[in-house]
Amino acid sequence: VRHAAVTAVHVGLEGVKLPPGFGFLVPPDEDARGDVRTPRVLGMLFVSNIFPGRAPSGTASITAMFRGGEVADLVGDALVDRAVAELDKALAGYRATHAGIAAPTTSPRVVSSFVQRWTDVIPRYAPGHTDRMDKLAASCRRMLPGLHRGGSYVGGVSVDDRIKVGRETARIVRERLSHITDVGEPLRGGSDSDSGAAQDSEGRAAATAEEAS
């Protein structure tokens, strides 16, 4: 499975008012992305809107996510400036579709920044991937029934997908092992003589403790 590279640019800003909401995603439509008004990002999180206490009063925190290859030649301030420019595009688009919002008179001022470049982070399912995974699952059930698959290469790549697959896998494993994990029942493989020997040992230990007292 091939994976995409993503560059995350975290920026703290003064002099900017973020719209309500978690941020935005840009659809992977090449025609739309070719429009100069469209932000050239995968998406942007308005972090200070999502989590309280992430930015001091009067400031805002954002995270811009770029395709790794598109910003591979940008470093330092150039990459941070690019993130702020893409935010400006998004805010201009928001103002154009929401009446009564005045354009800012000053540009946002960067007060902090941090860049993370991630490789092989988002699986890119090729055509036929689902069918191949279904065949793999069928082979595992037939030949390796105790092997349960998980991970971002099955079931989708979003956080919700990962939680859903994890819970479903845990449910299947729990049902499969339920006959050996009930409280109060011996594990499979134990014998009656093993149980009797254990009881005899406990009895001798109790007798010894009583004599000692």
mmCIF file of N, CA and C in Angstrom, residues 12 23 51 56 76 109-110 147 166 179 194 205:
data_model
loop_
_atom_site.group_PDB
_atom_site.id
_atom_site.type_symbol
_atom_site.label_atom_id
_atom_site.label_comp_id
_atom_site.label_asym_id
_atom_site.label_seq_id
_atom_site.Cartn_x
_atom_site.Cartn_y
_atom_site.Cartn_z
ATOM 1 N N GLY A 12 0.975 30.161 15.484
ATOM 2 C CA GLY A 12 0.258 31.022 16.419
ATOM 3 C C GLY A 12 0.211 32.430 15.849
ATOM 4 N N GLY A 23 -12.353 24.206 11.188
ATOM 5 C CA GLY A 23 -11.417 24.502 10.115
ATOM 6 C C GLY A 23 -12.047 24.160 8.782
ATOM 7 N N PHE A 51 -9.937 23.287 20.783
ATOM 8 C CA PHE A 51 -9.490 22.962 22.132
ATOM 9 C C PHE A 51 -9.293 24.240 22.946
ATOM 10 N N PRO A 56 -3.369 32.052 23.890
ATOM 11 C CA PRO A 56 -3.708 33.135 24.825
ATOM 12 C C PRO A 56 -4.778 34.055 24.244
ATOM 13 N N GLY A 76 11.614 26.956 6.770
ATOM 14 C CA GLY A 76 11.613 28.101 7.667
ATOM 15 C C GLY A 76 10.462 29.059 7.442
ATOM 16 N N ARG A 109 -0.085 38.611 12.463
ATOM 17 C CA ARG A 109 1.329 38.581 12.848
ATOM 18 C C ARG A 109 1.656 37.235 13.468
ATOM 19 N N VAL A 110 2.674 36.600 12.940
ATOM 20 C CA VAL A 110 3.096 35.291 13.443
ATOM 21 C C VAL A 110 3.849 35.479 14.752
ATOM 22 N N LEU A 147 -5.694 -15.194 13.524
ATOM 23 C CA LEU A 147 -5.067 -13.926 13.134
ATOM 24 C C LEU A 147 -6.149 -12.911 12.780
ATOM 25 N N GLY A 166 -11.104 -0.905 15.177
ATOM 26 C CA GLY A 166 -10.519 -1.401 16.420
ATOM 27 C C GLY A 166 -11.550 -2.039 17.327
ATOM 28 N N HIS A 179 -14.656 -18.587 25.617
ATOM 29 C CA HIS A 179 -14.744 -19.895 26.269
ATOM 30 C C HIS A 179 -13.561 -20.165 27.195
ATOM 31 N N ASP A 194 -4.823 -31.797 37.894
ATOM 32 C CA ASP A 194 -4.132 -30.540 38.165
ATOM 33 C C ASP A 194 -4.904 -29.729 39.189
ATOM 34 N N ALA A 205 -0.783 -25.810 52.869
ATOM 35 C CA ALA A 205 -0.293 -24.489 53.256
ATOM 36 C C ALA A 205 -1.120 -23.918 54.395
#
